[in-house]
CSV table of N, CA and C in Angstrom, one decimal:
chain,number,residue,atom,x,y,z
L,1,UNK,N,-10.1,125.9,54.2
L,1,UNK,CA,-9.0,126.0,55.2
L,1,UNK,C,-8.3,124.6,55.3
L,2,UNK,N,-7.2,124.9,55.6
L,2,UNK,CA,-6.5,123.5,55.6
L,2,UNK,C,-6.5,122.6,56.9
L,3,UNK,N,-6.4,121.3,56.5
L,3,UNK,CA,-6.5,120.6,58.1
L,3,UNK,C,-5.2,121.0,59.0
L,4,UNK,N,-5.5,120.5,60.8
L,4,UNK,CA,-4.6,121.0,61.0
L,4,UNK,C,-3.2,120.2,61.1
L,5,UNK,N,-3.0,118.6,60.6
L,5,UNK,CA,-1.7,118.4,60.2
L,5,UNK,C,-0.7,119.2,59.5
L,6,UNK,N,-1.6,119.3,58.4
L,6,UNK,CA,-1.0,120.1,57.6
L,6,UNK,C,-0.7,121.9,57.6
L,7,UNK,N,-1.7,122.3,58.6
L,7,UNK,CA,-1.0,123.8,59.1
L,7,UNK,C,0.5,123.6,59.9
L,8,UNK,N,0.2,122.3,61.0
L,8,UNK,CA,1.4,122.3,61.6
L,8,UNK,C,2.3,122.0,61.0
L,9,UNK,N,2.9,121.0,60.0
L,9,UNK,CA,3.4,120.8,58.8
L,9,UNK,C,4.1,122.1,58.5
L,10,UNK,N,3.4,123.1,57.8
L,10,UNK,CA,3.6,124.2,56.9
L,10,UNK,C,4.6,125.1,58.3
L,11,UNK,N,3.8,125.4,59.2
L,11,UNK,CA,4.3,126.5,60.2
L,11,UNK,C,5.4,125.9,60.8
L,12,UNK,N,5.2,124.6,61.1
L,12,UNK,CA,7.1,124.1,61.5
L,12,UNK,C,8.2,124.4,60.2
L,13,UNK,N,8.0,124.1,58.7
L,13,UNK,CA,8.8,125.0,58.2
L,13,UNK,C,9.0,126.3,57.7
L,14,UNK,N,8.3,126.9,58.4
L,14,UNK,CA,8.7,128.8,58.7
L,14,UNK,C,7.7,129.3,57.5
L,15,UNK,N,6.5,128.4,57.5
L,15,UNK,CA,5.2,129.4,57.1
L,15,UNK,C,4.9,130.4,57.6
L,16,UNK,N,4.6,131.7,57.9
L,16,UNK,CA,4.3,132.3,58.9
L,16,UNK,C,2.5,132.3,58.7
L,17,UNK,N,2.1,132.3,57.2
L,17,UNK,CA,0.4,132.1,57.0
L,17,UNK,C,0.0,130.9,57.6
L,18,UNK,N,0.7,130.0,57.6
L,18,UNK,CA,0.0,128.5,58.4
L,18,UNK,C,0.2,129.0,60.1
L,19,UNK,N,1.2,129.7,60.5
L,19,UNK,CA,1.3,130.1,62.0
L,19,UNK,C,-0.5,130.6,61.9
L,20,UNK,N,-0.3,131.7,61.1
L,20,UNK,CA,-1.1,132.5,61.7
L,20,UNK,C,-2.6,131.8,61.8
L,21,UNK,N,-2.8,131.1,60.7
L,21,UNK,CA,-4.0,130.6,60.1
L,21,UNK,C,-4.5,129.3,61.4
L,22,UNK,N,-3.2,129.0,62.3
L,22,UNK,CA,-3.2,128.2,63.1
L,22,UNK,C,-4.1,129.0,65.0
L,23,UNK,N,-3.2,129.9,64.5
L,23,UNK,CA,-3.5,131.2,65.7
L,23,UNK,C,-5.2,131.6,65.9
L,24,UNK,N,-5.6,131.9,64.4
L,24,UNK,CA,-6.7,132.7,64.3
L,24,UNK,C,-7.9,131.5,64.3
L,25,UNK,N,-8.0,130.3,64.2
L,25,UNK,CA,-8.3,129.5,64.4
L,25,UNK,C,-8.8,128.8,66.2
L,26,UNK,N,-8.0,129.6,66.6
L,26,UNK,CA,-7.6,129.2,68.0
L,26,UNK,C,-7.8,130.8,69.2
L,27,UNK,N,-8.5,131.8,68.3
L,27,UNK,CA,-8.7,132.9,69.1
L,27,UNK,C,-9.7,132.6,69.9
L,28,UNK,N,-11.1,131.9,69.2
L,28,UNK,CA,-12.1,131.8,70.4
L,28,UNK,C,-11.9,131.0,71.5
L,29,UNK,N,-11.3,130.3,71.2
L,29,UNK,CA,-11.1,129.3,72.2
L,29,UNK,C,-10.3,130.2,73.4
L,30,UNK,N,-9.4,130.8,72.7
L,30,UNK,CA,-8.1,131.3,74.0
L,30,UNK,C,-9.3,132.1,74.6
L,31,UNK,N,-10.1,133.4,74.0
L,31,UNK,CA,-10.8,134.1,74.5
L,31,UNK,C,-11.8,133.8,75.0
L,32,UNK,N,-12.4,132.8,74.9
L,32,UNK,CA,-13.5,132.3,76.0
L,32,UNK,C,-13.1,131.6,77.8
L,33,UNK,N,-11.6,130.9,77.1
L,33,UNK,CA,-10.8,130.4,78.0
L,33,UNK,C,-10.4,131.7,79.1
L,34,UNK,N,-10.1,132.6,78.6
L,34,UNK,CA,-9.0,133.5,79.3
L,34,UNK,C,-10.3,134.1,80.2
L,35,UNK,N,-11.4,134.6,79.4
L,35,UNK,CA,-12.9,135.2,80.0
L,35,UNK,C,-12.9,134.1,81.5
L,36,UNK,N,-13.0,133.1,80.9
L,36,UNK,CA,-13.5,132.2,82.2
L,36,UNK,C,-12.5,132.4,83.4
L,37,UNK,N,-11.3,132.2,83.6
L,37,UNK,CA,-10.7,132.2,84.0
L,37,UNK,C,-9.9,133.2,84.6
L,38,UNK,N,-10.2,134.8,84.1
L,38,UNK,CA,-9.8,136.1,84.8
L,38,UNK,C,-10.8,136.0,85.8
L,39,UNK,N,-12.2,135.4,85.8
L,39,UNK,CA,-13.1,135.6,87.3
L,39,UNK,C,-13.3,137.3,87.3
L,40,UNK,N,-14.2,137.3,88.0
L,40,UNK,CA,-15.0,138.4,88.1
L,40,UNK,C,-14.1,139.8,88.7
L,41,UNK,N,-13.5,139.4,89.7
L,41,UNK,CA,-12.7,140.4,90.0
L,41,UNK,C,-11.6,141.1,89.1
L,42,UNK,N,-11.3,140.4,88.2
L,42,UNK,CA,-10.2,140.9,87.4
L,42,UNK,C,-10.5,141.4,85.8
L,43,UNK,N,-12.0,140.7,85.5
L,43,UNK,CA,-12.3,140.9,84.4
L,43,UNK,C,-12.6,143.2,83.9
L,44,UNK,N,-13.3,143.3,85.0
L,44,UNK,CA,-13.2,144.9,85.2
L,44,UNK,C,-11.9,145.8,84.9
L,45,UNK,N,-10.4,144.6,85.1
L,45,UNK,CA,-9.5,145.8,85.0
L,45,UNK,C,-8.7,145.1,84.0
L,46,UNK,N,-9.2,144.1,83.0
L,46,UNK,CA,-8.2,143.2,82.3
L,46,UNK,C,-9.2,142.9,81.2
L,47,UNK,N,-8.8,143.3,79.9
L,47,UNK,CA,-9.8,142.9,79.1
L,47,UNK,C,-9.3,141.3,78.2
L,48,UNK,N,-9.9,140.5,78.4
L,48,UNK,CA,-9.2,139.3,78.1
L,48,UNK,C,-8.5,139.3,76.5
L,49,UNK,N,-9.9,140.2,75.6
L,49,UNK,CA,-8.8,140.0,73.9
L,49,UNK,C,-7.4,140.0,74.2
L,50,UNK,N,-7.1,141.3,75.2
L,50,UNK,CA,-5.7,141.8,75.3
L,50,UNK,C,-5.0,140.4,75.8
L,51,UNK,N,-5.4,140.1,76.9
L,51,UNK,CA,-4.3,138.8,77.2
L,51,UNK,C,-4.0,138.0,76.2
L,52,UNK,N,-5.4,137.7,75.2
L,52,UNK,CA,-4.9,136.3,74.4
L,52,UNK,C,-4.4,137.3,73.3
L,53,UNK,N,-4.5,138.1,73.0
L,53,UNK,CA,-3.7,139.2,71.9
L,53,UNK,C,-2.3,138.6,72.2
L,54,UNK,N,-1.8,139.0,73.6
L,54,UNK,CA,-0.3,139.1,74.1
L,54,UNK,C,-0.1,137.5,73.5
L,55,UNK,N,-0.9,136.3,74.1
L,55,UNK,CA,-0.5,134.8,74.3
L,55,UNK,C,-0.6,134.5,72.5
L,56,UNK,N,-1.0,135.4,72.0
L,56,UNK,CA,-1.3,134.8,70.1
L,56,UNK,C,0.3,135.1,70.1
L,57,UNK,N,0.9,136.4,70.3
L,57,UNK,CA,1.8,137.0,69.8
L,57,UNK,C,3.2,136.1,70.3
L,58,UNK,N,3.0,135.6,71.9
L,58,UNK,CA,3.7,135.0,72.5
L,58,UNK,C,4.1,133.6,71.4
L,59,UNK,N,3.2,133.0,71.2
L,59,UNK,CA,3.1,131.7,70.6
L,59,UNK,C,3.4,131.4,69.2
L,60,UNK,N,3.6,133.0,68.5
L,60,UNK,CA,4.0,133.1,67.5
L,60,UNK,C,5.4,133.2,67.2
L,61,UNK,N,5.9,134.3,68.2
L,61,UNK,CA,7.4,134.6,68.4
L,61,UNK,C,7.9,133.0,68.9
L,62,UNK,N,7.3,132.6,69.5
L,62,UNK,CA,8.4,131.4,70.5
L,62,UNK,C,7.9,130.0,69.8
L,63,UNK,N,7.2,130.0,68.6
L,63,UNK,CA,6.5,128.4,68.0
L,63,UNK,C,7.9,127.6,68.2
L,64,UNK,N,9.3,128.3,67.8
L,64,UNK,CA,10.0,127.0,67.6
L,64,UNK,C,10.8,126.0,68.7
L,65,UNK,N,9.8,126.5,69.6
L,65,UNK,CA,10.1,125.8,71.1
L,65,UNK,C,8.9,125.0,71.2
L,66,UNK,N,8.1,124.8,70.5
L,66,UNK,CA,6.5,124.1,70.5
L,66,UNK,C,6.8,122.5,69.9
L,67,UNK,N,6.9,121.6,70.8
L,67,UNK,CA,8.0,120.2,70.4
L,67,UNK,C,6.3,119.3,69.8
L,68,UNK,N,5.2,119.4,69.6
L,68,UNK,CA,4.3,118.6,69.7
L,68,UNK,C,4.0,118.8,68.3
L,69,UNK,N,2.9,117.7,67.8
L,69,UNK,CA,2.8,117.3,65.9
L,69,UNK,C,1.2,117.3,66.3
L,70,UNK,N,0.7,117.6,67.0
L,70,UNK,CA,-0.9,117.2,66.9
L,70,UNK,C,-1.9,119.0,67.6
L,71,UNK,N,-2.9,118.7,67.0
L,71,UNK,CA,-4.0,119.6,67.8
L,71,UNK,C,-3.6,119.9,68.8
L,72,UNK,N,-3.9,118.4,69.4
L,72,UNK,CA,-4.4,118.6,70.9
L,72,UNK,C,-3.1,119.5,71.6
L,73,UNK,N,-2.0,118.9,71.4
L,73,UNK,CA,-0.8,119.2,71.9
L,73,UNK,C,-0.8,120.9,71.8
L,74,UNK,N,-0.9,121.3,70.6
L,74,UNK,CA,-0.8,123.2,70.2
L,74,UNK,C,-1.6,123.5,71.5
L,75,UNK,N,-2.8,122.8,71.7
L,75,UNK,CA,-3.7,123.7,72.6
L,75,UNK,C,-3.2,123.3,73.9
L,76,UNK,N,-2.7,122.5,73.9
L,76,UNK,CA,-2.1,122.6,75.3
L,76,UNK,C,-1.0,123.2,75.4
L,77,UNK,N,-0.3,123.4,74.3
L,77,UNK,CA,0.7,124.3,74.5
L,77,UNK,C,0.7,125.8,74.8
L,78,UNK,N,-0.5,126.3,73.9
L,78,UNK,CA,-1.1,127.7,73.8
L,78,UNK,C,-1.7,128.2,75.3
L,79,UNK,N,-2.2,127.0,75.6
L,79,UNK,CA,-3.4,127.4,76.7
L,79,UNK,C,-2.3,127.1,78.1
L,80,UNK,N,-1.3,126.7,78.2
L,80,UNK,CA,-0.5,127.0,79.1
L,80,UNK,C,0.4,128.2,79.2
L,81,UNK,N,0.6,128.7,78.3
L,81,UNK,CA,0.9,129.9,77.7
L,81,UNK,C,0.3,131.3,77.8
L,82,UNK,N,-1.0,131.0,78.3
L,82,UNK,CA,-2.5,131.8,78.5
L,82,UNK,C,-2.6,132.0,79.9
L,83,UNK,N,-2.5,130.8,80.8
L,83,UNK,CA,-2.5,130.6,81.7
L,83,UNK,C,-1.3,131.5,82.4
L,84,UNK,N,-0.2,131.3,82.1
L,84,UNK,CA,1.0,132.3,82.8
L,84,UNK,C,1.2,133.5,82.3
L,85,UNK,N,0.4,134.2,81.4
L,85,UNK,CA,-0.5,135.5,81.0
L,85,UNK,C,-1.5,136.0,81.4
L,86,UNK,N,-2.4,135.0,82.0
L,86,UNK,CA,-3.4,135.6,83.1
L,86,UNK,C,-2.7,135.2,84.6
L,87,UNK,N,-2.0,134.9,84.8
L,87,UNK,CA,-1.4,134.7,86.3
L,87,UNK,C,-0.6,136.1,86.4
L,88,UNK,N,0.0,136.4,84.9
L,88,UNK,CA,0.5,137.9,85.5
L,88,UNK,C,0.2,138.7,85.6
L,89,UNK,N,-0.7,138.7,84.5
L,89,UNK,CA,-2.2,139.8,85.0
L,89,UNK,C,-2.7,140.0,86.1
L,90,UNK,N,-2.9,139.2,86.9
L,90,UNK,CA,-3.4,139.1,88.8
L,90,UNK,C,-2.4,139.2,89.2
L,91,UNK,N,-1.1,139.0,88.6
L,91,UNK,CA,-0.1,139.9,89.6
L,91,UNK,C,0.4,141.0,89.2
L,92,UNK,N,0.2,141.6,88.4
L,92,UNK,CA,0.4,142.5,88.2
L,92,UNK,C,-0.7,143.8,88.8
L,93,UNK,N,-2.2,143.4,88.5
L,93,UNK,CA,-3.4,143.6,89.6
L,93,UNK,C,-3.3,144.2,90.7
L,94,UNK,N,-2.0,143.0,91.4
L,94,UNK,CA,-2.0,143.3,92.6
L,94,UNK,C,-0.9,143.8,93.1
L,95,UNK,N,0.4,144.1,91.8
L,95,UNK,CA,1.0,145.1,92.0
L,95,UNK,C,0.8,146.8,92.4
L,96,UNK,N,-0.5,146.6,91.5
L,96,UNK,CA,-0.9,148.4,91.0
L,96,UNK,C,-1.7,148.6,92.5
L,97,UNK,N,-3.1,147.5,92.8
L,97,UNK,CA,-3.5,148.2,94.3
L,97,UNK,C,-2.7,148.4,95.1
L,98,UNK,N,-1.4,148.0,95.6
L,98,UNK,CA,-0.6,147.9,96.7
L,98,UNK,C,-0.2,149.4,96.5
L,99,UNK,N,0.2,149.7,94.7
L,99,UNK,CA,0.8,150.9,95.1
L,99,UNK,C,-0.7,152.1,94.5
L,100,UNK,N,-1.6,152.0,94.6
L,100,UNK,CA,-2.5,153.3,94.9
L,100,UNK,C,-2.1,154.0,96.0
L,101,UNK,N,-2.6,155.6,95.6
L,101,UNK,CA,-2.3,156.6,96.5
L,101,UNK,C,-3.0,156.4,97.4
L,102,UNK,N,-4.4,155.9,97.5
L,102,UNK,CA,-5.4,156.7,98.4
L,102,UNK,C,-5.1,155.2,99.8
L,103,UNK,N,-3.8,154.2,99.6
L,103,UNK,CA,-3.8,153.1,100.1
L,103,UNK,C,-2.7,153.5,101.5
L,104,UNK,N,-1.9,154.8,100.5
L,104,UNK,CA,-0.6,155.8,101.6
L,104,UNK,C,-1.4,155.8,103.5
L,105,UNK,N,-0.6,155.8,104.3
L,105,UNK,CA,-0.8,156.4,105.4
L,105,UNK,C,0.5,156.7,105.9
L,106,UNK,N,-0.1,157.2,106.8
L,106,UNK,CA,0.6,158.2,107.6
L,106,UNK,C,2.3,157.3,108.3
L,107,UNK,N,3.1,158.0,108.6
L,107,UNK,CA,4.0,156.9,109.2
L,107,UNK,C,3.5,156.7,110.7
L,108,UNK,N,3.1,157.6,111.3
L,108,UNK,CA,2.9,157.3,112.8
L,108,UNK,C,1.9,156.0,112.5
L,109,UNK,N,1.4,156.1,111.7
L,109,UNK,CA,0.1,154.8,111.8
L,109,UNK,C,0.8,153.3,111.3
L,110,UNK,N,1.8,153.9,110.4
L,110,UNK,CA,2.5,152.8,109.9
L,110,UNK,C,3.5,152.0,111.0
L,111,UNK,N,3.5,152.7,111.9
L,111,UNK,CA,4.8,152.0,112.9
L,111,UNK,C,3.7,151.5,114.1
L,112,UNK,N,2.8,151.7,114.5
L,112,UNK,CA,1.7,151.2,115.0
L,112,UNK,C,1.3,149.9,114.2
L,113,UNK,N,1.0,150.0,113.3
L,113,UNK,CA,0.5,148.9,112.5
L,113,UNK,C,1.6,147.5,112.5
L,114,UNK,N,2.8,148.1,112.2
L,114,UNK,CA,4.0,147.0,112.0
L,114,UNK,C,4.1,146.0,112.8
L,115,UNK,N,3.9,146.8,113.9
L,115,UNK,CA,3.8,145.7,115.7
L,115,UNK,C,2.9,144.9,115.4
L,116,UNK,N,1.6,144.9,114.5
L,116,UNK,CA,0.7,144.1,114.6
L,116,UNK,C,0.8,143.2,113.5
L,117,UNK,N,1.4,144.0,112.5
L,117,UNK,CA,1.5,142.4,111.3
L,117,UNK,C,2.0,141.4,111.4
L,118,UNK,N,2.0,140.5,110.3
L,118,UNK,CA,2.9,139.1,110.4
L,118,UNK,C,4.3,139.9,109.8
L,119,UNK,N,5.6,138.6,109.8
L,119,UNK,CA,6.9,139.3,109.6
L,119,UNK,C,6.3,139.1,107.7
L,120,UNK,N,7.9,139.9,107.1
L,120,UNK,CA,7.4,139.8,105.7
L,120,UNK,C,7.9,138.6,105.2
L,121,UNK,N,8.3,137.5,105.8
L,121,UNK,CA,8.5,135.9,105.2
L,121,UNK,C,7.1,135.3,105.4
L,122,UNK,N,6.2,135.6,106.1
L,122,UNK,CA,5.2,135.1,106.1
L,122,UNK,C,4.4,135.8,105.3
L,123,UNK,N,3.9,137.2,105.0
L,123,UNK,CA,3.7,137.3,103.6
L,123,UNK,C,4.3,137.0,102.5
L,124,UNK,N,4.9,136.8,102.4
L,124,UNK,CA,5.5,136.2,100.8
L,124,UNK,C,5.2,135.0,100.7
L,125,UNK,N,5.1,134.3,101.9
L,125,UNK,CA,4.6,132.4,102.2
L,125,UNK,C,3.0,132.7,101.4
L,126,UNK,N,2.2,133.5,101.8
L,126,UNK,CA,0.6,133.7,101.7
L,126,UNK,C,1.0,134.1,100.3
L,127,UNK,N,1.6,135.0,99.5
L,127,UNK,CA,1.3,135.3,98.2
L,127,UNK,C,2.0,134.1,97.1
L,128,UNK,N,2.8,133.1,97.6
L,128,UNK,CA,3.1,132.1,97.0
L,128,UNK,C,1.9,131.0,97.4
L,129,UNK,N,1.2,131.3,98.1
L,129,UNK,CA,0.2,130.0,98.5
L,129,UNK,C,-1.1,130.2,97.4
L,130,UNK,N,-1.5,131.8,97.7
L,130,UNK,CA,-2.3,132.8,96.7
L,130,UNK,C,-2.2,131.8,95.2
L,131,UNK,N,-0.8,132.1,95.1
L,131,UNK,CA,-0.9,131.6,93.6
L,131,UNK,C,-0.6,130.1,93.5
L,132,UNK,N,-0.3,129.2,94.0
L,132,UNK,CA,-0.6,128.0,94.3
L,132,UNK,C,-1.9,127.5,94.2
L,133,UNK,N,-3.1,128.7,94.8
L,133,UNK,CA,-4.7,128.2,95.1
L,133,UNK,C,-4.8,128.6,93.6
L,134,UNK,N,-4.4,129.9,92.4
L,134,UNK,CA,-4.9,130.2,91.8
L,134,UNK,C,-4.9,129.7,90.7
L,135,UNK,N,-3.7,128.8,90.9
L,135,UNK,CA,-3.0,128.1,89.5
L,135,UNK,C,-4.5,126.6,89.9
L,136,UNK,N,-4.6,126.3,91.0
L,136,UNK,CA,-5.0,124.9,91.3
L,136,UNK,C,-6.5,125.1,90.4
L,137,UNK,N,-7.2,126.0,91.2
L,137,UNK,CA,-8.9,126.6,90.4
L,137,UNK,C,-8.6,126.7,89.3
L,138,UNK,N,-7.4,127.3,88.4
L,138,UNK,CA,-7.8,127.3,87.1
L,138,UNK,C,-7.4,125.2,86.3
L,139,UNK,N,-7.1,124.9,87.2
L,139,UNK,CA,-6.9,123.1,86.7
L,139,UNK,C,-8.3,122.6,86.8
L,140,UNK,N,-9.1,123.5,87.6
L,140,UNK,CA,-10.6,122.8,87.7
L,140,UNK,C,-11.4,122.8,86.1
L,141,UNK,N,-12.0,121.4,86.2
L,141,UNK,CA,-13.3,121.7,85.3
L,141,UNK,C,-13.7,123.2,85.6
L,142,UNK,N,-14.8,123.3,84.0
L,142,UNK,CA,-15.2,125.0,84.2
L,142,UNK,C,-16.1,125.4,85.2
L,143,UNK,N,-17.1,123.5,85.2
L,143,UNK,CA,-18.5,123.8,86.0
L,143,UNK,C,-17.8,124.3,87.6
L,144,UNK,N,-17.0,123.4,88.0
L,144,UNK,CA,-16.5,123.3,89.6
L,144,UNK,C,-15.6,124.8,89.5
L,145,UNK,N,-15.0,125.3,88.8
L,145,UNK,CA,-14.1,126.8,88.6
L,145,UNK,C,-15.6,127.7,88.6
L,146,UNK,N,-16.1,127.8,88.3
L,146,UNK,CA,-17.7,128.7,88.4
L,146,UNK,C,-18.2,128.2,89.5
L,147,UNK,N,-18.4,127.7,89.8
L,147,UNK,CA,-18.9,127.2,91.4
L,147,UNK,C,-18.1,128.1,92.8
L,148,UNK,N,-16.3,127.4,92.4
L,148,UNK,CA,-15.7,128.0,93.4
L,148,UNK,C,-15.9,130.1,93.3
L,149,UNK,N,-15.7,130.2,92.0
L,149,UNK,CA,-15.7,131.6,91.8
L,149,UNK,C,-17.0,132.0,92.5
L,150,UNK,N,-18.3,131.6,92.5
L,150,UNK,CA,-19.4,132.4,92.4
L,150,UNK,C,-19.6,132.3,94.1
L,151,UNK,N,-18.9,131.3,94.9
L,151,UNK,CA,-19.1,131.1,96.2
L,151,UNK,C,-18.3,132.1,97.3
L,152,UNK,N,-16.8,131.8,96.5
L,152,UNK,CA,-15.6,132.4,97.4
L,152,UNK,C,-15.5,133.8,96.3
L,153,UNK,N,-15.8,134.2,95.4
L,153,UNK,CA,-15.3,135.4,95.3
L,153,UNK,C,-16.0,136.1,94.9
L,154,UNK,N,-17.2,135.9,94.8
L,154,UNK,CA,-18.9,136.6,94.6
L,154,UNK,C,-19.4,136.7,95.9
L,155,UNK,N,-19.2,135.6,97.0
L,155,UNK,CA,-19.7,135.6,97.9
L,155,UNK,C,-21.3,134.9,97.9
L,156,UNK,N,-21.5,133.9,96.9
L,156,UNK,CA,-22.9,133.9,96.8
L,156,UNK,C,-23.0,132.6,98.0
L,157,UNK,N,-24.7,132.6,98.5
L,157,UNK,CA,-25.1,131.2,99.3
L,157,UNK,C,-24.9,130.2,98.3
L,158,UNK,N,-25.0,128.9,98.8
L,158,UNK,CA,-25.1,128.1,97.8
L,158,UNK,C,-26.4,127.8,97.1
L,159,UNK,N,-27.7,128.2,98.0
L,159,UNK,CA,-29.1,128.1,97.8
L,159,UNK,C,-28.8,129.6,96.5
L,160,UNK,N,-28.5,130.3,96.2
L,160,UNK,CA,-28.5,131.3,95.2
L,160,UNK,C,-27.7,130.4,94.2
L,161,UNK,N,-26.5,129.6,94.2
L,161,UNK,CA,-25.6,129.6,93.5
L,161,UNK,C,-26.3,128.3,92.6
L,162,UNK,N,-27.1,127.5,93.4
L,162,UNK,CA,-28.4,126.5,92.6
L,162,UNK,C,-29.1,126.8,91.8
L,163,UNK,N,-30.1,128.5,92.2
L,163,UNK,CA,-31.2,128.8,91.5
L,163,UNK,C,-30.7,129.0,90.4
């Protein structure tokens, strides 16, 4: 296999085998990445191959916006790329529960309820903050991102989260 100067080399002039050879190289990494980082709650309705499927395909179509000559750079380019493919994913997530049937009620209940919510600028404040907190955990190291996951969204003690 070739080094990867030289794949980048070849795929910046419209190799598409050095693209690819660059990509497939770079699957486990996306998919262990993407695994870590869908967290427990999302992994049940999101199967990660698919995300880094979408982010291979993404990175393929769009390489000639990829301004960087090294490794490291591709993966940072890729893995930011991954990242705003799993951020849609959890919004998207949280598109589909909002609209489940079994979530409907009644309108008499709904106009009862209204009095008691916040207005809808302050939700929209909380779902931009949501993803604010969500983009921040995924900037964590993996150990401290597993930590926060297994406390705040597993619910575990920390005396369990030790053992």
């Amino acid at each position: 296999m070739a080094e990867w100067p030289a794949l980048l080399e070849a795929a910046k002039a419209g190799d598409d085998v050095a693209l690819g050879a660059i990509c497939e190289q770079l699957r486990g990494y996306l998919l262990l990445t993407a695994t870590s980082e869908l967290g427990a709650g999302l992994t049940a309705k999101f199967d990660a191959s698919d995300v880094v499927q979408e982010t291979m395909l993404e990175a393929c179509r769009d390489f000639h916006m990829f301004r960087g000559g090294t490794e490291a750079e591709y993966r940072t380019w890729i893995r930011r790329l991954l990242r705003h493919n799993l951020l849609d994913a959890a919004k998207a997530s949280r598109r589909a529960l909002c609209r489940q049937v079994v979530r409907e009620t009644s309108l008499d209940y709904q106009a009862e309820v209204v009095s008691k919510e916040r207005s809808a600028s302050s939700i929209l404040c909380r779902g931009e903050t949501d993803e604010e907190l969500m983009r921040a955990i995924a900037q964590l190291p993996h150990k401290q991102r597993q930590l926060v996951e297994l406390r705040h969204r597993r619910g575990l003690a920390f005396a369990d989260i030790a053992a």
